[in-house]
Amino acid sequence: MSVIGTGYLGATHAICMAVMGYDVIGVDVDPKKVQKLNDGEVPFFEPGLPELLTKALESGRLRFTTDFAEAGEFGDVHFLCVGTPQQQGSEAADLRYVDSAVESLAPHLRRRALVAGKSTVPVGTAARLAALIHELAPAGEKVELAWNPEFLREGFAVDDTMKPDRMVFGVTSEWAEQMLRAAFAPVLAQGVPVKVTDLQTAELVKVAANSFLATKISYINAMAEVCEATGADVHDLAEALAYDERIGGKFLRPGLGFGGGCLPKDIRAFAHRAEELGVGQAVGFLREIDGINRRRRARTVDLVVELCDGDVQGKRIAALGAAFKPNSDDIRDAPALDVAATLSRMGADVVVFDPAAMENARRVHPELSYGDNAIDAAHNADVVVLLTEWTEFRELEPAAMTAVTAQNKIVDGRHALDPAKWRSAGWEYRALGRP
Ligand code: UDX
């Protein structure tokens, strides 16, 4: 098989497939990424993946190239794993990478093969790509297109690829289904359920799932806003709700809200696509979900300002976390960096530390200062603000911080700390939605 695009999704998929015993060729237009991967280096942070890359390369079943002709010749199944970011100046998904992957690959498809899209795309894209492939591929209609959305979470990408909750096969023929079943035989052998459906349903499953998750997070964060106005505690509220199995506690963690390369842009692209289709009203609530989520960032900034007696100008703020979530170095639409950058624009002297995302953060926000570790970042801080719930931040001892900060004030943007512990150590502790 070939895997087109070697970002978080594609690299993980290519490596896991080779480990499971398939012959895999990974393709990317970026020669530096290809070189790194061939040298055994994963170009991003993902627990467990570097070890598997080494194993896959040693097996001789995996290689990476920039050559689409080589991939076209090699693969019986070609997985499309390129990114679909938000368009500049629009909420729509930017499909240029998907289109160009298909345009580069299709002219090299000279025999019967399956192209399986994994990228998150607006519904209707697969049908358009199928027509494009039939037009451009020398094998014409012998090349089929399927849609096989990916649900992997960064930080758990290996597990989510090797043993997903479910697989979705969007197909237009029995043959395409059999090809996908063959391509995932070791996964399916573990009893992973498969939903076989049409192309458009498969495309929709992904955005519907991410919209639901985003809605759950914004729902509890909306409750946090109400708690703030009433003195109630959203943390207790969420715990009480979670005992109801119909509601469940997952994705019901209140705080700074969601970010990353998926949820924010997926709900926007979905709302945009629904409007194009004339059913915008049906998912109009997604704009509200986005709005609630953005307000969490603003409210976190407000809490820091409050702790600085109304003015952050010249105040020293320690920002713990930059990645959009722990166990990731991904800073795409990261709430943490958004808060840090806003405080800096307001005149604060912000020192950031993140265990994995420092290089990425520095590249995008060179105006911020960076510490060597949490304690270093907190040196002389007027306020400490916890923005990404890395374990090492959860385990911070108040006494160790007291020894270096100028004032003992902390905003816990992720409800990651024990308020009683910090308060009894003499800290002014504030968290969104908590008294
Ligand atoms: C998400 C989906 O989970 C995955 O299935 C899909 O394929 C891609 O998008 P990912 O972006 O890796 O995965 O992150 P996820 O673990 O879902 O977290 C998303 C964001 O929500 C993070 O910023 C996280 O901090 C936040 N979050 C999550 C909350 O604020 N509260 C929660 O209860 C859960």
Short mmCIF file of C-alpha atoms and ligand atoms in Angstrom, two decimals:
data_model
loop_
_atom_site.label_atom_id
_atom_site.label_comp_id
_atom_site.label_asym_id
_atom_site.label_seq_id
_atom_site.Cartn_x
_atom_site.Cartn_y
_atom_site.Cartn_z
CA MET A 1 0.00 0.00 0.00
CA SER A 2 0.98 3.62 -0.36
CA VAL A 3 0.25 6.40 2.12
CA ILE A 4 0.10 9.90 0.66
CA GLY A 5 0.97 12.59 3.22
CA THR A 6 3.20 11.91 6.21
CA GLY A 7 1.86 14.28 8.86
CA TYR A 8 0.42 13.15 12.21
CA LEU A 9 -2.12 10.93 10.47
CA GLY A 10 -0.17 9.60 7.47
CA ALA A 11 3.12 8.87 9.20
CA THR A 12 1.32 7.02 11.99
CA HIS A 13 -0.78 5.07 9.52
CA ALA A 14 2.21 4.15 7.32
CA ILE A 15 4.33 3.04 10.27
CA CYS A 16 1.55 1.01 11.94
CA MET A 17 0.61 -0.70 8.68
CA ALA A 18 4.23 -1.76 8.11
CA VAL A 19 4.46 -3.03 11.70
CA MET A 20 1.30 -5.07 11.08
CA GLY A 21 3.03 -6.77 8.15
CA TYR A 22 2.14 -4.80 5.00
CA ASP A 23 4.62 -3.44 2.46
CA VAL A 24 4.23 0.30 2.69
CA ILE A 25 5.56 3.28 0.81
CA GLY A 26 4.97 6.71 2.36
CA VAL A 27 4.85 9.72 0.05
CA ASP A 28 5.29 13.37 0.89
CA VAL A 29 6.08 16.49 -1.15
CA ASP A 30 8.43 17.68 1.61
CA PRO A 31 11.87 16.13 0.97
CA LYS A 32 13.07 17.05 4.47
CA LYS A 33 10.24 15.11 6.11
CA VAL A 34 10.90 12.13 3.82
CA GLN A 35 14.60 12.22 4.67
CA LYS A 36 13.90 12.36 8.41
CA LEU A 37 11.48 9.45 8.27
CA ASN A 38 13.87 7.35 6.17
CA ASP A 39 16.56 8.15 8.78
CA GLY A 40 14.27 6.79 11.49
CA GLU A 41 13.20 10.12 12.96
CA VAL A 42 9.51 10.94 13.58
CA PRO A 43 9.12 14.67 12.76
CA PHE A 44 6.60 15.28 15.57
CA PHE A 45 5.93 14.19 19.16
CA GLU A 46 3.86 11.01 19.44
CA PRO A 47 4.45 8.54 22.28
CA GLY A 48 5.48 5.08 21.08
CA LEU A 49 5.81 6.01 17.42
CA PRO A 50 9.62 6.44 17.19
CA GLU A 51 10.16 2.85 18.44
CA LEU A 52 7.68 1.53 15.87
CA LEU A 53 9.33 3.52 13.06
CA THR A 54 12.67 1.89 13.89
CA LYS A 55 11.02 -1.53 13.93
CA ALA A 56 9.23 -0.90 10.62
CA LEU A 57 12.36 0.37 8.85
CA GLU A 58 14.36 -2.59 10.14
CA SER A 59 11.73 -4.98 8.78
CA GLY A 60 12.43 -3.63 5.27
CA ARG A 61 8.68 -3.22 4.72
CA LEU A 62 8.59 0.58 4.96
CA ARG A 63 10.19 3.37 2.97
CA PHE A 64 9.39 6.99 2.23
CA THR A 65 9.70 8.87 -1.06
CA THR A 66 8.71 12.10 -2.81
CA ASP A 67 8.07 10.17 -6.03
CA PHE A 68 4.40 9.70 -6.89
CA ALA A 69 5.27 7.52 -9.90
CA GLU A 70 6.99 5.03 -7.60
CA ALA A 71 3.97 5.02 -5.27
CA GLY A 72 1.50 4.67 -8.15
CA GLU A 73 3.32 1.64 -9.47
CA PHE A 74 3.79 0.09 -6.02
CA GLY A 75 0.41 0.26 -4.33
CA ASP A 76 -2.74 -1.84 -4.60
CA VAL A 77 -4.33 0.48 -2.06
CA HIS A 78 -3.41 4.17 -1.82
CA PHE A 79 -4.38 5.98 1.37
CA LEU A 80 -4.88 9.75 1.17
CA CYS A 81 -3.74 11.23 4.47
CA VAL A 82 -3.01 14.88 3.65
CA GLY A 83 -4.23 17.79 5.76
CA THR A 84 -7.42 19.80 5.23
CA PRO A 85 -6.77 22.96 7.25
CA GLN A 86 -9.10 25.94 7.49
CA GLN A 87 -8.90 28.27 4.49
CA GLN A 88 -7.37 31.68 5.03
CA GLY A 89 -10.16 34.23 5.36
CA SER A 90 -12.95 31.63 5.33
CA GLU A 91 -14.37 28.94 7.60
CA ALA A 92 -14.30 26.41 4.75
CA ALA A 93 -11.79 23.57 4.55
CA ASP A 94 -8.82 24.14 2.27
CA LEU A 95 -8.83 21.20 -0.13
CA ARG A 96 -5.76 22.12 -2.11
CA TYR A 97 -3.59 19.38 -0.58
CA VAL A 98 -6.21 16.69 -1.21
CA ASP A 99 -6.70 17.85 -4.78
CA SER A 100 -3.01 18.05 -5.50
CA ALA A 101 -2.36 14.60 -3.95
CA VAL A 102 -4.97 13.10 -6.30
CA GLU A 103 -3.68 15.07 -9.29
CA SER A 104 -0.12 13.89 -8.58
CA LEU A 105 -1.02 10.24 -7.96
CA ALA A 106 -3.76 9.48 -10.50
CA PRO A 107 -1.66 9.82 -13.69
CA HIS A 108 0.49 6.96 -12.34
CA LEU A 109 -2.36 4.51 -11.71
CA ARG A 110 -2.09 2.07 -14.61
CA ARG A 111 -3.81 -0.96 -13.10
CA ARG A 112 -6.75 -1.79 -10.89
CA ALA A 113 -6.26 -0.14 -7.51
CA LEU A 114 -8.18 1.39 -4.65
CA VAL A 115 -7.68 4.96 -3.50
CA ALA A 116 -8.91 5.27 0.10
CA GLY A 117 -9.37 8.76 1.50
CA LYS A 118 -8.68 9.18 5.22
CA SER A 119 -8.52 12.98 5.39
CA THR A 120 -11.43 14.89 6.93
CA VAL A 121 -13.28 16.48 4.00
CA PRO A 122 -16.54 18.32 3.36
CA VAL A 123 -19.30 15.90 2.36
CA GLY A 124 -19.38 15.52 -1.42
CA THR A 125 -15.61 15.70 -1.86
CA ALA A 126 -15.21 11.95 -2.40
CA ALA A 127 -17.66 11.89 -5.32
CA ARG A 128 -15.79 14.79 -6.94
CA LEU A 129 -12.41 13.09 -6.40
CA ALA A 130 -13.69 9.81 -7.85
CA ALA A 131 -14.60 11.61 -11.08
CA LEU A 132 -11.19 13.31 -11.13
CA ILE A 133 -9.38 9.98 -10.69
CA HIS A 134 -11.39 8.35 -13.47
CA GLU A 135 -10.44 11.22 -15.75
CA LEU A 136 -6.72 11.34 -14.86
CA ALA A 137 -5.78 7.69 -14.25
CA PRO A 138 -4.61 5.66 -17.27
CA ALA A 139 -6.53 2.72 -15.73
CA GLY A 140 -9.67 4.91 -15.74
CA GLU A 141 -12.65 3.42 -13.94
CA LYS A 142 -10.64 0.40 -12.86
CA VAL A 143 -9.37 2.66 -10.12
CA GLU A 144 -11.99 2.99 -7.39
CA LEU A 145 -12.31 5.47 -4.59
CA ALA A 146 -13.37 4.65 -1.04
CA TRP A 147 -13.64 6.79 2.08
CA ASN A 148 -12.20 5.47 5.32
CA PRO A 149 -12.20 8.28 7.90
CA GLU A 150 -9.62 8.29 10.66
CA PHE A 151 -10.52 8.95 14.28
CA LEU A 152 -7.09 8.95 15.87
CA ARG A 153 -6.31 11.20 18.78
CA GLU A 154 -2.88 12.73 19.03
CA GLY A 155 -1.03 11.27 21.99
CA PHE A 156 -2.88 7.95 21.51
CA ALA A 157 -2.35 7.72 17.77
CA VAL A 158 -0.66 4.31 17.78
CA ASP A 159 -3.37 2.63 19.86
CA ASP A 160 -6.14 4.36 17.93
CA THR A 161 -4.63 3.08 14.65
CA MET A 162 -3.87 -0.48 15.78
CA LYS A 163 -7.10 -0.95 17.72
CA PRO A 164 -9.67 1.67 16.81
CA ASP A 165 -13.17 1.83 18.36
CA ARG A 166 -14.62 1.20 14.94
CA MET A 167 -13.80 1.35 11.25
CA VAL A 168 -15.93 3.06 8.66
CA PHE A 169 -15.73 1.92 5.03
CA GLY A 170 -17.46 4.21 2.56
CA VAL A 171 -17.51 2.22 -0.69
CA THR A 172 -19.27 1.98 -4.02
CA SER A 173 -18.59 -1.71 -4.73
CA GLU A 174 -18.15 -5.12 -3.12
CA TRP A 175 -14.58 -5.18 -4.44
CA ALA A 176 -13.67 -1.94 -2.67
CA GLU A 177 -15.06 -3.34 0.60
CA GLN A 178 -13.03 -6.54 0.19
CA MET A 179 -9.87 -4.51 -0.54
CA LEU A 180 -10.36 -2.50 2.65
CA ARG A 181 -11.11 -5.64 4.67
CA ALA A 182 -7.85 -7.11 3.33
CA ALA A 183 -5.95 -3.88 4.08
CA PHE A 184 -7.13 -3.95 7.69
CA ALA A 185 -7.20 -7.72 8.27
CA PRO A 186 -5.06 -7.65 11.47
CA VAL A 187 -7.19 -4.81 12.88
CA LEU A 188 -10.48 -6.52 12.08
CA ALA A 189 -9.20 -9.83 13.46
CA GLN A 190 -9.29 -8.21 16.93
CA GLY A 191 -13.03 -7.87 16.61
CA VAL A 192 -13.09 -4.16 15.76
CA PRO A 193 -16.58 -3.36 14.41
CA VAL A 194 -16.88 -2.15 10.81
CA LYS A 195 -19.62 0.02 9.41
CA VAL A 196 -19.87 -0.34 5.65
CA THR A 197 -21.72 2.52 4.03
CA ASP A 198 -21.72 4.93 1.09
CA LEU A 199 -19.13 7.62 0.43
CA GLN A 200 -21.12 10.58 1.70
CA THR A 201 -22.13 8.90 4.96
CA ALA A 202 -18.50 7.93 5.58
CA GLU A 203 -17.40 11.53 5.03
CA LEU A 204 -20.12 12.75 7.40
CA VAL A 205 -19.34 10.28 10.20
CA LYS A 206 -16.07 12.04 10.88
CA VAL A 207 -17.40 15.59 11.10
CA ALA A 208 -20.49 14.43 12.98
CA ALA A 209 -18.28 12.69 15.57
CA ASN A 210 -15.99 15.69 16.02
CA SER A 211 -18.98 18.06 16.21
CA PHE A 212 -20.51 15.92 18.94
CA LEU A 213 -17.27 15.91 20.94
CA ALA A 214 -16.88 19.69 20.54
CA THR A 215 -20.50 20.14 21.61
CA LYS A 216 -19.96 18.10 24.76
CA ILE A 217 -16.94 20.20 25.74
CA SER A 218 -18.69 23.49 25.03
CA TYR A 219 -21.79 22.29 26.84
CA ILE A 220 -19.92 21.86 30.11
CA ASN A 221 -18.05 25.11 29.49
CA ALA A 222 -21.38 26.88 29.01
CA MET A 223 -22.38 25.47 32.40
CA ALA A 224 -19.11 26.91 33.72
CA GLU A 225 -20.23 30.37 32.60
CA VAL A 226 -23.47 29.94 34.52
CA CYS A 227 -21.51 28.68 37.53
CA GLU A 228 -19.35 31.79 37.41
CA ALA A 229 -22.45 33.97 37.64
CA THR A 230 -23.88 32.03 40.57
CA GLY A 231 -20.93 30.89 42.65
CA ALA A 232 -21.61 27.26 41.76
CA ASP A 233 -18.79 24.80 41.03
CA VAL A 234 -18.69 23.36 37.49
CA HIS A 235 -16.17 20.75 38.54
CA ASP A 236 -18.65 19.18 40.98
CA LEU A 237 -21.45 19.69 38.48
CA ALA A 238 -19.55 17.77 35.77
CA GLU A 239 -18.75 14.94 38.18
CA ALA A 240 -22.39 14.68 39.19
CA LEU A 241 -23.54 14.60 35.55
CA ALA A 242 -20.96 11.96 34.66
CA TYR A 243 -22.58 9.35 36.93
CA ASP A 244 -25.49 9.28 34.48
CA GLU A 245 -24.33 6.70 31.95
CA ARG A 246 -26.43 8.33 29.27
CA ILE A 247 -24.31 11.45 29.64
CA GLY A 248 -20.94 9.96 30.58
CA GLY A 249 -17.88 11.76 31.88
CA LYS A 250 -15.71 11.66 28.77
CA PHE A 251 -15.20 14.98 26.99
CA LEU A 252 -17.04 16.64 29.84
CA ARG A 253 -13.94 18.21 31.37
CA PRO A 254 -14.50 21.93 31.80
CA GLY A 255 -11.72 24.46 31.38
CA LEU A 256 -9.97 26.37 28.64
CA GLY A 257 -11.74 24.43 25.91
CA PHE A 258 -10.77 22.65 22.75
CA GLY A 259 -8.10 23.44 20.19
CA GLY A 260 -5.87 21.48 17.85
CA GLY A 261 -5.81 20.67 14.18
CA CYS A 262 -9.23 18.97 14.15
CA LEU A 263 -12.15 20.03 16.34
CA PRO A 264 -12.08 23.82 15.74
CA LYS A 265 -11.62 23.71 11.99
CA ASP A 266 -13.90 20.69 11.53
CA ILE A 267 -16.92 22.32 13.17
CA ARG A 268 -16.37 25.49 11.14
CA ALA A 269 -15.96 23.62 7.86
CA PHE A 270 -19.05 21.53 8.67
CA ALA A 271 -21.18 24.62 9.35
CA HIS A 272 -19.88 26.19 6.15
CA ARG A 273 -20.59 23.09 4.06
CA ALA A 274 -24.09 22.72 5.54
CA GLU A 275 -24.84 26.31 4.53
CA GLU A 276 -23.67 25.58 0.99
CA LEU A 277 -26.04 22.62 0.95
CA GLY A 278 -28.95 24.75 2.17
CA VAL A 279 -29.13 23.04 5.58
CA GLY A 280 -27.12 25.59 7.53
CA GLN A 281 -29.88 25.92 10.11
CA ALA A 282 -29.51 22.25 11.09
CA VAL A 283 -26.00 22.82 12.42
CA GLY A 284 -26.28 26.52 13.22
CA PHE A 285 -25.61 25.58 16.86
CA LEU A 286 -22.01 24.77 15.91
CA ARG A 287 -21.32 28.51 15.64
CA GLU A 288 -22.51 28.82 19.24
CA ILE A 289 -20.25 25.90 20.23
CA ASP A 290 -17.33 27.74 18.64
CA GLY A 291 -18.34 30.98 20.38
CA ILE A 292 -18.53 29.34 23.83
CA ASN A 293 -15.13 27.79 23.19
CA ARG A 294 -13.54 31.11 22.21
CA ARG A 295 -15.01 32.83 25.28
CA ARG A 296 -13.15 30.38 27.56
CA ARG A 297 -9.88 31.79 26.26
CA ALA A 298 -11.01 35.37 26.82
CA ARG A 299 -12.30 34.51 30.30
CA THR A 300 -8.97 32.89 31.23
CA VAL A 301 -7.21 36.10 30.22
CA ASP A 302 -9.75 38.01 32.37
CA LEU A 303 -8.91 35.88 35.42
CA VAL A 304 -5.22 36.67 35.02
CA VAL A 305 -6.03 40.37 34.64
CA GLU A 306 -8.17 40.23 37.79
CA LEU A 307 -5.30 38.67 39.73
CA CYS A 308 -3.09 41.53 38.46
CA ASP A 309 -5.57 44.04 39.93
CA GLY A 310 -6.94 45.03 36.55
CA ASP A 311 -3.74 45.70 34.61
CA VAL A 312 -1.20 43.21 33.27
CA GLN A 313 1.10 45.90 31.85
CA GLY A 314 4.64 45.06 32.94
CA LYS A 315 3.46 42.09 35.03
CA ARG A 316 5.38 38.84 34.80
CA ILE A 317 3.19 35.87 33.87
CA ALA A 318 4.34 32.24 33.85
CA ALA A 319 2.37 30.35 31.18
CA LEU A 320 2.56 26.60 31.80
CA GLY A 321 1.76 24.83 28.55
CA ALA A 322 1.70 25.71 24.87
CA ALA A 323 0.48 22.53 23.15
CA PHE A 324 -3.28 22.22 22.54
CA LYS A 325 -3.33 19.25 24.89
CA PRO A 326 -0.83 17.17 26.88
CA ASN A 327 1.28 14.48 25.20
CA SER A 328 1.43 16.46 22.00
CA ASP A 329 3.72 19.10 20.49
CA ASP A 330 0.88 20.36 18.30
CA ILE A 331 0.17 24.07 18.66
CA ARG A 332 -2.47 24.39 15.94
CA ASP A 333 -5.27 26.58 17.32
CA ALA A 334 -3.85 25.93 20.79
CA PRO A 335 -5.88 27.65 23.52
CA ALA A 336 -2.72 27.82 25.66
CA LEU A 337 -0.67 29.84 23.19
CA ASP A 338 -3.66 32.00 22.36
CA VAL A 339 -3.95 33.04 26.02
CA ALA A 340 -0.17 33.58 26.34
CA ALA A 341 -0.02 35.70 23.17
CA THR A 342 -3.06 37.78 24.20
CA LEU A 343 -1.52 38.56 27.60
CA SER A 344 1.71 39.52 25.86
CA ARG A 345 -0.15 41.86 23.50
CA MET A 346 -1.73 43.47 26.56
CA GLY A 347 1.74 44.36 27.82
CA ALA A 348 2.52 41.46 30.15
CA ASP A 349 5.94 39.87 30.23
CA VAL A 350 4.96 36.26 29.45
CA VAL A 351 7.34 33.34 30.01
CA VAL A 352 6.13 30.07 28.49
CA PHE A 353 7.19 26.52 29.24
CA ASP A 354 5.89 23.35 27.59
CA PRO A 355 7.51 19.90 27.86
CA ALA A 356 7.20 19.15 24.10
CA ALA A 357 5.98 22.15 22.09
CA MET A 358 8.77 24.68 22.72
CA GLU A 359 10.25 24.55 19.23
CA ASN A 360 6.87 24.92 17.53
CA ALA A 361 5.79 27.69 19.92
CA ARG A 362 9.01 29.67 19.44
CA ARG A 363 8.61 29.51 15.67
CA VAL A 364 5.09 30.97 15.71
CA HIS A 365 5.45 33.27 18.73
CA PRO A 366 9.02 34.58 18.82
CA GLU A 367 7.76 37.61 20.78
CA LEU A 368 7.15 35.46 23.90
CA SER A 369 9.88 34.48 26.36
CA TYR A 370 10.56 30.83 27.08
CA GLY A 371 11.73 29.10 30.26
CA ASP A 372 13.76 25.90 30.67
CA ASN A 373 11.16 24.25 32.91
CA ALA A 374 8.07 25.15 34.95
CA ILE A 375 10.06 26.47 37.91
CA ASP A 376 12.31 28.52 35.63
CA ALA A 377 9.29 30.03 33.85
CA ALA A 378 7.74 30.89 37.23
CA HIS A 379 10.78 32.85 38.38
CA ASN A 380 9.57 36.22 39.73
CA ALA A 381 6.09 35.59 38.31
CA ASP A 382 3.22 37.77 39.51
CA VAL A 383 0.74 35.16 38.26
CA VAL A 384 1.17 31.54 37.19
CA VAL A 385 -1.39 30.29 34.65
CA LEU A 386 -1.71 26.58 33.90
CA LEU A 387 -2.87 26.18 30.31
CA THR A 388 -2.10 22.57 29.27
CA GLU A 389 -2.56 19.77 31.81
CA TRP A 390 0.75 17.93 31.42
CA THR A 391 1.33 15.43 34.24
CA GLU A 392 4.45 17.28 35.34
CA PHE A 393 2.31 20.41 35.92
CA ARG A 394 -0.34 18.45 37.79
CA GLU A 395 2.37 17.17 40.09
CA LEU A 396 3.90 20.58 40.86
CA GLU A 397 4.38 21.22 44.57
CA PRO A 398 3.15 24.61 45.75
CA ALA A 399 6.22 25.01 47.97
CA ALA A 400 8.60 24.65 45.01
CA MET A 401 6.74 27.42 43.19
CA THR A 402 6.48 29.64 46.27
CA ALA A 403 10.27 29.58 46.47
CA VAL A 404 10.65 31.33 43.09
CA THR A 405 7.52 33.41 42.34
CA ALA A 406 7.05 37.07 43.23
CA GLN A 407 3.44 36.49 44.27
CA ASN A 408 1.46 33.34 45.04
CA LYS A 409 -1.34 33.61 42.53
CA ILE A 410 -2.39 30.85 40.16
CA VAL A 411 -5.05 30.45 37.47
CA ASP A 412 -5.76 26.78 36.80
CA GLY A 413 -7.07 26.89 33.23
CA ARG A 414 -7.50 23.10 33.07
CA HIS A 415 -8.80 22.20 36.54
CA ALA A 416 -5.63 20.17 36.90
CA LEU A 417 -4.66 21.11 40.45
CA ASP A 418 -6.15 20.50 43.88
CA PRO A 419 -7.49 23.89 45.01
CA ALA A 420 -7.42 22.95 48.71
CA LYS A 421 -3.75 22.00 48.51
CA TRP A 422 -2.72 25.26 46.82
CA ARG A 423 -4.89 27.45 49.02
CA SER A 424 -3.59 25.86 52.19
CA ALA A 425 -0.06 26.52 50.93
CA GLY A 426 -0.93 30.22 50.82
CA TRP A 427 -1.83 30.56 47.16
CA GLU A 428 -4.67 32.56 45.68
CA TYR A 429 -6.18 29.87 43.42
CA ARG A 430 -8.63 30.70 40.63
CA ALA A 431 -10.25 28.39 38.06
CA LEU A 432 -12.94 28.92 35.44
CA GLY A 433 -16.39 28.08 36.76
CA ARG A 434 -15.22 27.42 40.30
CA PRO A 435 -15.77 29.63 43.32
C1 UDX B 1 -9.80 14.83 17.96
C2 UDX B 1 -10.77 13.63 18.09
O1 UDX B 1 -10.81 13.18 19.43
C3 UDX B 1 -10.32 12.51 17.17
O2 UDX B 1 -11.22 11.44 17.24
C4 UDX B 1 -10.26 13.06 15.76
O3 UDX B 1 -9.83 12.09 14.87
C5 UDX B 1 -9.33 14.27 15.69
O4 UDX B 1 -9.75 15.24 16.62
P1 UDX B 1 -7.38 15.44 18.91
O5 UDX B 1 -7.48 16.71 18.13
O6 UDX B 1 -6.11 14.68 18.89
O7 UDX B 1 -8.52 14.42 18.43
O8 UDX B 1 -7.68 15.83 20.42
P2 UDX B 1 -8.72 15.45 21.57
O9 UDX B 1 -8.10 14.52 22.52
O10 UDX B 1 -10.02 15.11 21.01
O11 UDX B 1 -8.83 16.87 22.31
C6 UDX B 1 -9.30 18.02 21.60
C7 UDX B 1 -9.29 19.25 22.48
O12 UDX B 1 -10.36 19.21 23.41
C8 UDX B 1 -8.03 19.47 23.32
O13 UDX B 1 -7.66 20.84 23.22
C9 UDX B 1 -8.46 19.10 24.72
O14 UDX B 1 -7.72 19.82 25.68
C10 UDX B 1 -9.91 19.54 24.71
N1 UDX B 1 -10.77 18.82 25.68
C11 UDX B 1 -10.97 17.48 25.56
C12 UDX B 1 -11.43 19.53 26.67
O15 UDX B 1 -11.27 20.75 26.79
N2 UDX B 1 -12.26 18.85 27.52
C13 UDX B 1 -12.48 17.52 27.42
O16 UDX B 1 -13.26 16.99 28.22
C14 UDX B 1 -11.80 16.81 26.41
#
